[in-house]
Coordinates of C-alpha atoms in Angstrom, one line a residue:
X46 CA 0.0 0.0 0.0
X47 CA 3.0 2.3 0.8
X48 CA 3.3 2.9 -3.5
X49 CA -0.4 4.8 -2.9
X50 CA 0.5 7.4 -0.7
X51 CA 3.8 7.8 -2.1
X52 CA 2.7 8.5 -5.3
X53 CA -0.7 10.6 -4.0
X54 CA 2.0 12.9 -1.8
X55 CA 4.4 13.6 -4.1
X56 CA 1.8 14.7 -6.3
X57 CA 0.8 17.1 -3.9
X58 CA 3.8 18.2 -2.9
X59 CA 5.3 18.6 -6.4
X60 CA 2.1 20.7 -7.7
X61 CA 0.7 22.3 -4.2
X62 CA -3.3 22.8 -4.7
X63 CA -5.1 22.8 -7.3
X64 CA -6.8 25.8 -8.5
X65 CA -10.3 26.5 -10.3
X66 CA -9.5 28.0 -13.7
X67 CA -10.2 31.5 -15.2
X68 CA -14.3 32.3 -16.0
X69 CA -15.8 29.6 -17.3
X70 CA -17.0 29.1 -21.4
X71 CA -20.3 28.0 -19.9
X72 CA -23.2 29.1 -17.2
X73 CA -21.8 28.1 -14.2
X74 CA -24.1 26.0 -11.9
X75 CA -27.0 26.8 -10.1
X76 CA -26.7 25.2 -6.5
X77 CA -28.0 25.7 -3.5
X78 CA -25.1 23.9 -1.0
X79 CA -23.6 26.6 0.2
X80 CA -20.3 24.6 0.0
X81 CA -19.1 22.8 -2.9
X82 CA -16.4 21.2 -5.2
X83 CA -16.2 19.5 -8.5
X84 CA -12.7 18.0 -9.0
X85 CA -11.0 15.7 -11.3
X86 CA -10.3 13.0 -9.9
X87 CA -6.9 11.6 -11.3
X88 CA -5.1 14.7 -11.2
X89 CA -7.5 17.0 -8.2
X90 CA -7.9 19.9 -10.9
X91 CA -10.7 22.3 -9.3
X92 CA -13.0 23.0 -12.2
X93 CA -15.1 25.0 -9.8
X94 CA -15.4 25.8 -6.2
X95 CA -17.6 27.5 -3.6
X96 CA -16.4 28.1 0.1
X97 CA -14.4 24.8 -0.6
X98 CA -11.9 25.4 2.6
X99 CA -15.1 26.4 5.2
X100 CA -15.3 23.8 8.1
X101 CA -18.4 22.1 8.6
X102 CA -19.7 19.0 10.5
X103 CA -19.7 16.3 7.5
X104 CA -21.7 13.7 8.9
X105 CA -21.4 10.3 7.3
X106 CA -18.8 11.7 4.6
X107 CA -16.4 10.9 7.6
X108 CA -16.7 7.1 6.7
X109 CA -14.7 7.8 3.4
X110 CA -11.4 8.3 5.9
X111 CA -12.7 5.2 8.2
X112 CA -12.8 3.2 4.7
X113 CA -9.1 4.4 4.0
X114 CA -7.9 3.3 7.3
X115 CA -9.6 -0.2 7.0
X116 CA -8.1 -1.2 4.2
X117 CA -4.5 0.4 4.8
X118 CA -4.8 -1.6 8.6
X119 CA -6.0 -4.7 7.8
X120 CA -7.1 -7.7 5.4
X121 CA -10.5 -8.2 3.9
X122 CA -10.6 -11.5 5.6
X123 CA -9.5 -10.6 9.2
X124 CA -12.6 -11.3 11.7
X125 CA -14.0 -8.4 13.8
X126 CA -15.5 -9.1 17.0
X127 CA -18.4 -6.5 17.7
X128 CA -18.5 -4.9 21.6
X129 CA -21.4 -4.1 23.3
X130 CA -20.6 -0.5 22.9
X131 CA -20.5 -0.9 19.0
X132 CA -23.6 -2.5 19.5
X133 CA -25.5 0.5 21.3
X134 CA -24.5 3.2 18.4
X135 CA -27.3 5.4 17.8
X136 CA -29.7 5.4 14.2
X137 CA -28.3 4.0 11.1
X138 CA -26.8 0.9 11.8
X139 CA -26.2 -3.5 11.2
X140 CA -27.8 -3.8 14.3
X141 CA -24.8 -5.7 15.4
X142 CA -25.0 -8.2 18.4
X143 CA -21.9 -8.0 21.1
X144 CA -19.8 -10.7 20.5
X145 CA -21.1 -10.9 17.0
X146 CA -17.8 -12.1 14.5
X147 CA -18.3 -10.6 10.6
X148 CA -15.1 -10.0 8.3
X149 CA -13.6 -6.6 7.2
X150 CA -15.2 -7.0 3.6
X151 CA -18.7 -7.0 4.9
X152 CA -17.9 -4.3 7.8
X153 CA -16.9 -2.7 5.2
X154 CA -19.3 -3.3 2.4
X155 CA -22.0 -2.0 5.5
X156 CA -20.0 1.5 6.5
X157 CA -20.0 2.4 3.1
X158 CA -23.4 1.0 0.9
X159 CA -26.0 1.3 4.3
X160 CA -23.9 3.8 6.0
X161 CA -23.9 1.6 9.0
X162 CA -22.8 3.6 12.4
X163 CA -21.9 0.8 14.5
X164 CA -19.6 -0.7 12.2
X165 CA -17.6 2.2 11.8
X166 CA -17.2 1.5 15.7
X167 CA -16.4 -2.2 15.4
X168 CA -13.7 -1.3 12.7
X169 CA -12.4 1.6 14.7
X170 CA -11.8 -0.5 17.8
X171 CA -10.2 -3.5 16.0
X172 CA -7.8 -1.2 14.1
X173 CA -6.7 1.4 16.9
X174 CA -7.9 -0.6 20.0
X175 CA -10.0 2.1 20.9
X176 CA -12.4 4.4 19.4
X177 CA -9.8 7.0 20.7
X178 CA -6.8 5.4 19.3
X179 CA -8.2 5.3 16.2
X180 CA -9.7 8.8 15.9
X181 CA -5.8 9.6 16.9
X182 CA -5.2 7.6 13.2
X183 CA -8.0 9.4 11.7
X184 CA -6.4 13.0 12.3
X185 CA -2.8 11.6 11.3
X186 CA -3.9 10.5 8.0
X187 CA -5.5 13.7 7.1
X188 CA -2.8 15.6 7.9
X189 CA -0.4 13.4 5.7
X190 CA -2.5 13.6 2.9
X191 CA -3.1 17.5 3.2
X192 CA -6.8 17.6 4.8
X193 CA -5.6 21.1 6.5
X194 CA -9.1 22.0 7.4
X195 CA -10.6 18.5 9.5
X196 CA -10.4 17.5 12.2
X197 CA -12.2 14.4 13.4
X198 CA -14.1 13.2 16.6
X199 CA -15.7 10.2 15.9
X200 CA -15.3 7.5 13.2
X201 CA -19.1 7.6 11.9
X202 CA -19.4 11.2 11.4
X203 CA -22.2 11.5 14.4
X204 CA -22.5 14.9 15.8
X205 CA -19.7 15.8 18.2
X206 CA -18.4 19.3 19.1
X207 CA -15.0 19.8 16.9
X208 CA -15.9 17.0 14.6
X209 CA -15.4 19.1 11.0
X210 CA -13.9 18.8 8.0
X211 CA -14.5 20.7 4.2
X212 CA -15.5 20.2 0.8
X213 CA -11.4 20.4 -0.8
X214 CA -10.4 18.0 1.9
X215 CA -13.4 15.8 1.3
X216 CA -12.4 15.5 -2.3
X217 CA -8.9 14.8 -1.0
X218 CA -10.2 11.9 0.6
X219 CA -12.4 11.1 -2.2
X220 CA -9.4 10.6 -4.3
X221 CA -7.1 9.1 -2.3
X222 CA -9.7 6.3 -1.8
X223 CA -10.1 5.7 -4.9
X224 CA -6.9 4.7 -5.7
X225 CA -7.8 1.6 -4.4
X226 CA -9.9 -1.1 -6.5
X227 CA -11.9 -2.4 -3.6
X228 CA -13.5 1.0 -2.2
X229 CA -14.4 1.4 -5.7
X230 CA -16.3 -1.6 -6.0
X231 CA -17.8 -1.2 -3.2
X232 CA -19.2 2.4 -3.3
X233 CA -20.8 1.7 -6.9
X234 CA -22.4 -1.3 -5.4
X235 CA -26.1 -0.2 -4.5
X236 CA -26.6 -3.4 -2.4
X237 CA -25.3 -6.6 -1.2
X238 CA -25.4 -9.4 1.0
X239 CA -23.6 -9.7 4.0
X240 CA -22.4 -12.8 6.2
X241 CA -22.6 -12.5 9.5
X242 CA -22.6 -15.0 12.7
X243 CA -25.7 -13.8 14.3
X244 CA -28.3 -12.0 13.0
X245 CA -29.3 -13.7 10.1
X246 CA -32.4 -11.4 9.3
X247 CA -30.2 -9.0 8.4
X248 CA -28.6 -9.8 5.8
X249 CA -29.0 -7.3 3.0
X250 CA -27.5 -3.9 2.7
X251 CA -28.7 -1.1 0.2
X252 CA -27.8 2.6 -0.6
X253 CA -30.1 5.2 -0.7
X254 CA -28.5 7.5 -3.3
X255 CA -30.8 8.5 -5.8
X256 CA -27.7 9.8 -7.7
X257 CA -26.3 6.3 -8.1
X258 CA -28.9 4.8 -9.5
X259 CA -30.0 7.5 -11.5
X260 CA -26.9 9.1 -13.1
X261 CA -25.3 7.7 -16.2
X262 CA -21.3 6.8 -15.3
X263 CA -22.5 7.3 -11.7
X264 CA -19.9 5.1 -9.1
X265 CA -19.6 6.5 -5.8
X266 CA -19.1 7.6 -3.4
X267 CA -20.9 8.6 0.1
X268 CA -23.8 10.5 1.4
X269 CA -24.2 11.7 4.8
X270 CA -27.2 14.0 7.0
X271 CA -27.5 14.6 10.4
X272 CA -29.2 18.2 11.9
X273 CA -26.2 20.1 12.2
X274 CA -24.4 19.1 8.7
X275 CA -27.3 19.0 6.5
X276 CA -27.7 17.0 4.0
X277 CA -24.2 16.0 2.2
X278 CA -22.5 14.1 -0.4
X279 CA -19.6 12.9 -2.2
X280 CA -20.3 11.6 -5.9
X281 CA -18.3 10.2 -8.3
X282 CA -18.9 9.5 -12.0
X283 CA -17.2 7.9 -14.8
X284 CA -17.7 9.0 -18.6
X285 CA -14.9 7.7 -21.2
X286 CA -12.6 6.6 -18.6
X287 CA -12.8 10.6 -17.4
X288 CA -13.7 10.6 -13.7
X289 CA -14.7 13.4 -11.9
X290 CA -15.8 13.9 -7.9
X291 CA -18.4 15.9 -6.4
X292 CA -18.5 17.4 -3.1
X293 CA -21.6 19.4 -1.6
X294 CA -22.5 20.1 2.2
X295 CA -25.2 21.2 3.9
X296 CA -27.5 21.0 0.4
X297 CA -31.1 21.7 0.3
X298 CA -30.7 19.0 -2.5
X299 CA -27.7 17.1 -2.5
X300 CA -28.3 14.5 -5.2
X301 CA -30.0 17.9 -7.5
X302 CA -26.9 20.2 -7.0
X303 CA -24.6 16.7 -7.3
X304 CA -26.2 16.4 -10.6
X305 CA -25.7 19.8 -11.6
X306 CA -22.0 20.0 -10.8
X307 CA -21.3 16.8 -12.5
X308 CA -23.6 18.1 -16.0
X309 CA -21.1 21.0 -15.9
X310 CA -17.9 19.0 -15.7
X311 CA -18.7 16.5 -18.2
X312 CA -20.3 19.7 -21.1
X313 CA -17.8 22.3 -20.4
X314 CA -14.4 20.3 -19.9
X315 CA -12.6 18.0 -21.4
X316 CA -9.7 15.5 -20.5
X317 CA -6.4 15.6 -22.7
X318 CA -4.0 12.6 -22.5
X319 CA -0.8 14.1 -22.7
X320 CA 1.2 10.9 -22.2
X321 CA 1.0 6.7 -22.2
X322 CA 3.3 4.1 -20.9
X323 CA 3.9 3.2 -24.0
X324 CA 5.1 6.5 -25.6
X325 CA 9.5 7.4 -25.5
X326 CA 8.8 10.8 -24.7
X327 CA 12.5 11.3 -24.7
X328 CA 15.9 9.5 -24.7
X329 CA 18.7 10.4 -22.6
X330 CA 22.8 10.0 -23.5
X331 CA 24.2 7.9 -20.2
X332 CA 28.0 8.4 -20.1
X333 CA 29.5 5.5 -19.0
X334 CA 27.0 3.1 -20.4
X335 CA 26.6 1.2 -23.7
X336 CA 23.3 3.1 -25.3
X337 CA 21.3 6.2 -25.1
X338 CA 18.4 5.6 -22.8
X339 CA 14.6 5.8 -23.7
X340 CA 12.0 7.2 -20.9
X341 CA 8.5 6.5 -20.6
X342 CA 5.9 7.8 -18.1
X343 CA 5.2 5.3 -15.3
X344 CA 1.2 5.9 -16.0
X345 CA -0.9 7.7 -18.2
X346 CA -0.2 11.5 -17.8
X347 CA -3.4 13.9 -18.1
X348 CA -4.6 17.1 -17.8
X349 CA -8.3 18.8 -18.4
X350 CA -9.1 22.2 -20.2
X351 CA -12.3 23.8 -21.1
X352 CA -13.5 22.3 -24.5
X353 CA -12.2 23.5 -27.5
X354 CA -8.8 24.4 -25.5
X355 CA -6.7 21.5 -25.8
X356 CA -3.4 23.8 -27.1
X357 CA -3.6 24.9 -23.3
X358 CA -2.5 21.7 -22.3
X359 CA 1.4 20.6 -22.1
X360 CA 4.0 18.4 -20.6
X361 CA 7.6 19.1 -19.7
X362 CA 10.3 16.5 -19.1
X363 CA 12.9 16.5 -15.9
X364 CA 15.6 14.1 -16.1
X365 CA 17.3 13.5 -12.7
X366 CA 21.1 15.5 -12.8
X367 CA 23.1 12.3 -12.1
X368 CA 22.1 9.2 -14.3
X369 CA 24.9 6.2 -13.8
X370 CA 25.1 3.2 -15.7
X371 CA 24.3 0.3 -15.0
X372 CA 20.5 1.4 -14.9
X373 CA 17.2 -1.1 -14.6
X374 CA 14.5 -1.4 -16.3
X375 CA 12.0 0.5 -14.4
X376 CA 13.5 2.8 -12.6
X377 CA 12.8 6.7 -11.8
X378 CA 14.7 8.8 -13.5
X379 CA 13.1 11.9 -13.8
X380 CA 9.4 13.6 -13.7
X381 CA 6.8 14.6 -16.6
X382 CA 4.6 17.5 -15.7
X383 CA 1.4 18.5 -17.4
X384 CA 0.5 21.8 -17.5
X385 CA -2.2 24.1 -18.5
X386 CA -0.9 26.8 -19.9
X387 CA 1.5 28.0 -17.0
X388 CA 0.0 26.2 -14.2
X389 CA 1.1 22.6 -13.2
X390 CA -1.7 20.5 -12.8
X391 CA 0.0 16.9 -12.5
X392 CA 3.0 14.8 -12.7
X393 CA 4.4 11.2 -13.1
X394 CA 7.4 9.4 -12.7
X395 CA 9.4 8.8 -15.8
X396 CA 11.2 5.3 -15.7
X397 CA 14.0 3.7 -18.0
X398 CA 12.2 1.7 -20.8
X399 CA 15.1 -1.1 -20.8
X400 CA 18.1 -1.5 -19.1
X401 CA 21.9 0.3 -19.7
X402 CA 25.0 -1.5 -18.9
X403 CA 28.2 -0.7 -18.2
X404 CA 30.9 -0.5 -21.1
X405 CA 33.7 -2.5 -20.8
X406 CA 35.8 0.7 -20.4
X407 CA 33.9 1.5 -17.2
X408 CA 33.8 -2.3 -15.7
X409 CA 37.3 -2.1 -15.7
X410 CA 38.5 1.3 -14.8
X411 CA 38.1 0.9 -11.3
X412 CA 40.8 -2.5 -11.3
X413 CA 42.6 -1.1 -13.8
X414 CA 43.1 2.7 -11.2
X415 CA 43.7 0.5 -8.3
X416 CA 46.6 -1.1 -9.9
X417 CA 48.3 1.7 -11.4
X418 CA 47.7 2.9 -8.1
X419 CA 49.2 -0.1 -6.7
X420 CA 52.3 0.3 -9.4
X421 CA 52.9 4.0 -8.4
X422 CA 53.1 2.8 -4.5
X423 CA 55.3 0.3 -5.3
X424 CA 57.2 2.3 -7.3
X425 CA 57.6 5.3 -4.8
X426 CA 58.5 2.5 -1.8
X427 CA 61.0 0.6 -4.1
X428 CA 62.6 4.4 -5.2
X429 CA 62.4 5.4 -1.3
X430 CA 64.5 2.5 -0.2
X431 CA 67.4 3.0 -2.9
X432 CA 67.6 6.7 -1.9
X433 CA 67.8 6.0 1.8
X434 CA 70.4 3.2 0.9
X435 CA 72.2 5.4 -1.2
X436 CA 72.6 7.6 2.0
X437 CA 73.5 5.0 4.4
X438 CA 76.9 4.2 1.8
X439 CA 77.8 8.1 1.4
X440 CA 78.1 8.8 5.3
X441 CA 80.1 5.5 5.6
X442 CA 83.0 6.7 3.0
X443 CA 83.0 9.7 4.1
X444 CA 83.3 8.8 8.1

């Protein structure tokens, strides 16, 4: 898992935030949260923003973090044990029995698809031995990942005084977790059937977002309402293998203003690949090894302009200052960075596209130095000792 937030920081650090771009070609869209986000997803572009850094309460949006932790801490397969105090969790819930034993996967597949409170409890006492202990994780990860405005109480997003986050840092979240294949298919899931030990009448968990069944490319991601947040939500939806994510908060409609945001993405931008894999986008001369070098991007390399302004969009190679031979196949040696126009929106790794040996000229140097090194020793001892002998048989004749 560590290759995730490796590659999810440096991007962060490399390009800093995202911003929205200049006015937009079309209407922009009528909402009524008064906090929102559209992002895309791959490389956290804002394509439009509205008090995106307030603080709010975020109700069951929190889970998307809890969901992160789970599958960074532990395996799909590992059995939970629920406690009575998971068990006694207020509203939405599995209505899990103490004592009750159900894998991560279904835990899981319950936090996200019903929203289920007490198992964000069971996981949160399994992974950080406490409720506490794993709040402590909760804060730690969004800090690492750049979530500068949350801070989190509670692992189900139930009302508690300093429990807060924002629309940006929800996206954050949004995106790191979908880096991983299984929160993917499980927030486009809108039900399934859990296994359990005990109660066996409850078996069969649904979601109750009207966006996800009703939007085409729809696939994520959480919705959340209590009093003091409002109604919020975190969408996701694929079009073309374009991905974009929603955030709104405290929405009179969440799944009408989701809707809206996501119409506006998908008519008034456009993704550009810039770069493949597959693609030399340059070759590099290595100076003590047998060939010139050809680099390719480590993954697909995009950026996303208004439509009709794909000349914005560019990408500029960095080769590391000190390349040595021998080099592997695979391995970083510089950084491709789309831009648009003269703001960086993304970067990749650039690897070597085969591997550059030594020449024989440079194999050798090193023996061939240490024994003219060697030679020159020997050579200054050997001269040494005739001079000081040469000495010794002057002061004698002339005693």
């Amino acid at each position: 898992m560590k290759h995730v937030v490796s590659a999810f920081l440096a991007l962060l650090i490399a390009i800093g935030p995202a911003v929205a771009m200049d006015a937009p070609a079309v209407p922009g869209p009528n909402l009524g949260a008064p906090s929102a986000i559209l992002v895309d997803a791959v490389t956290g572009q804002v394509l439009w923003a509205r008090n995106e850094h307030t603080k709010r309460p975020v109700a069951s949006t929190t889970k998307i973090m809890t969901a992160i932790l789970t599958l960074e801490n532990t395996q799909m397969t590992e059995v939970v044990t629920a406690s009575k105090r998971a068990s006694e969790t207020l509203f939405t819930s599995l209505h899990l029995k103490p004592g009750e034993k159900v894998d991560v996967e279904n835990l899981l597949r319950a936090l996200l698809i019903r929203s289920a409170n007490d198992t964000a409890v069971a996981l949160a006492e399994h992974i950080g031995g406490s409720v506490d202990g794993f709040v402590r994780m909760m804060n730690d990860k969004a800090r690492e990942i750049g979530a500068e405005d949350t801070h989190f109480v509670t692992p189900n997003g139930l009302y508690a005084p300093g429990h807060y986050s924002s629309a940006y840092d929800l996206a954050l979240m949004a995106r790191y977790a979908t880096q991983y294949p299984k929160f993917n298919e499980i927030v486009a899931m809108r039900s399934s059937r859990i296994e359990r030990s005990i109660n066996k009448q409850d078996i069969v968990v649904r979601s109750s977002s009207k966006f996800l069944k009703s939007y085409t490319g729809a696939d994520g991601i959480k919705s959340g309402y209590i009093k003091q947040a409002g109604h919020c939500f975190v969408g996701s939806a694929t079009r073309g293998g374009w991905r974009l994510i929603v955030v709104v908060l405290k929405s009179p409609n969440s799944q009408a203003d989701t809707t809206a945001l996501m119409d506006y993405g998908f008519a008034g931008f456009e993704r550009v690949i810039l770069n493949t894999p597959d693609t030399v986008v340059t070759k590099v001369h290595i100076d003590d090894g047998q060939s010139e070098l050809a680099v390719v991007p480590a993954k697909p390399l995009n950026a996303v302009v208004r439509k009709g302004q794909t000349s914005l969009a560019r990408s500029s190679v960095q080769i590391n200052e000190k390349l040595y031979a021998p080099i592997k196949k695979g391995d970083k040696v510089g950084t491709l960075t789309a831009y648009v126009g003269d703001k960086a929106v993304a970067m990749v790794d650039l690897h070597a596209a085969a591997d550059v040996h030594q020449t024989v000229a440079s194999v050798a140097w090193p023996w061939v130095r240490t024994m003219l090194l060697v030679a020159m020793f020997s050579v200054g001892v050997a001269g040494g000792r005739a001079t000081a002998k040469g000495i010794g048989v002057s002061r004698r004749r002339f005693s």
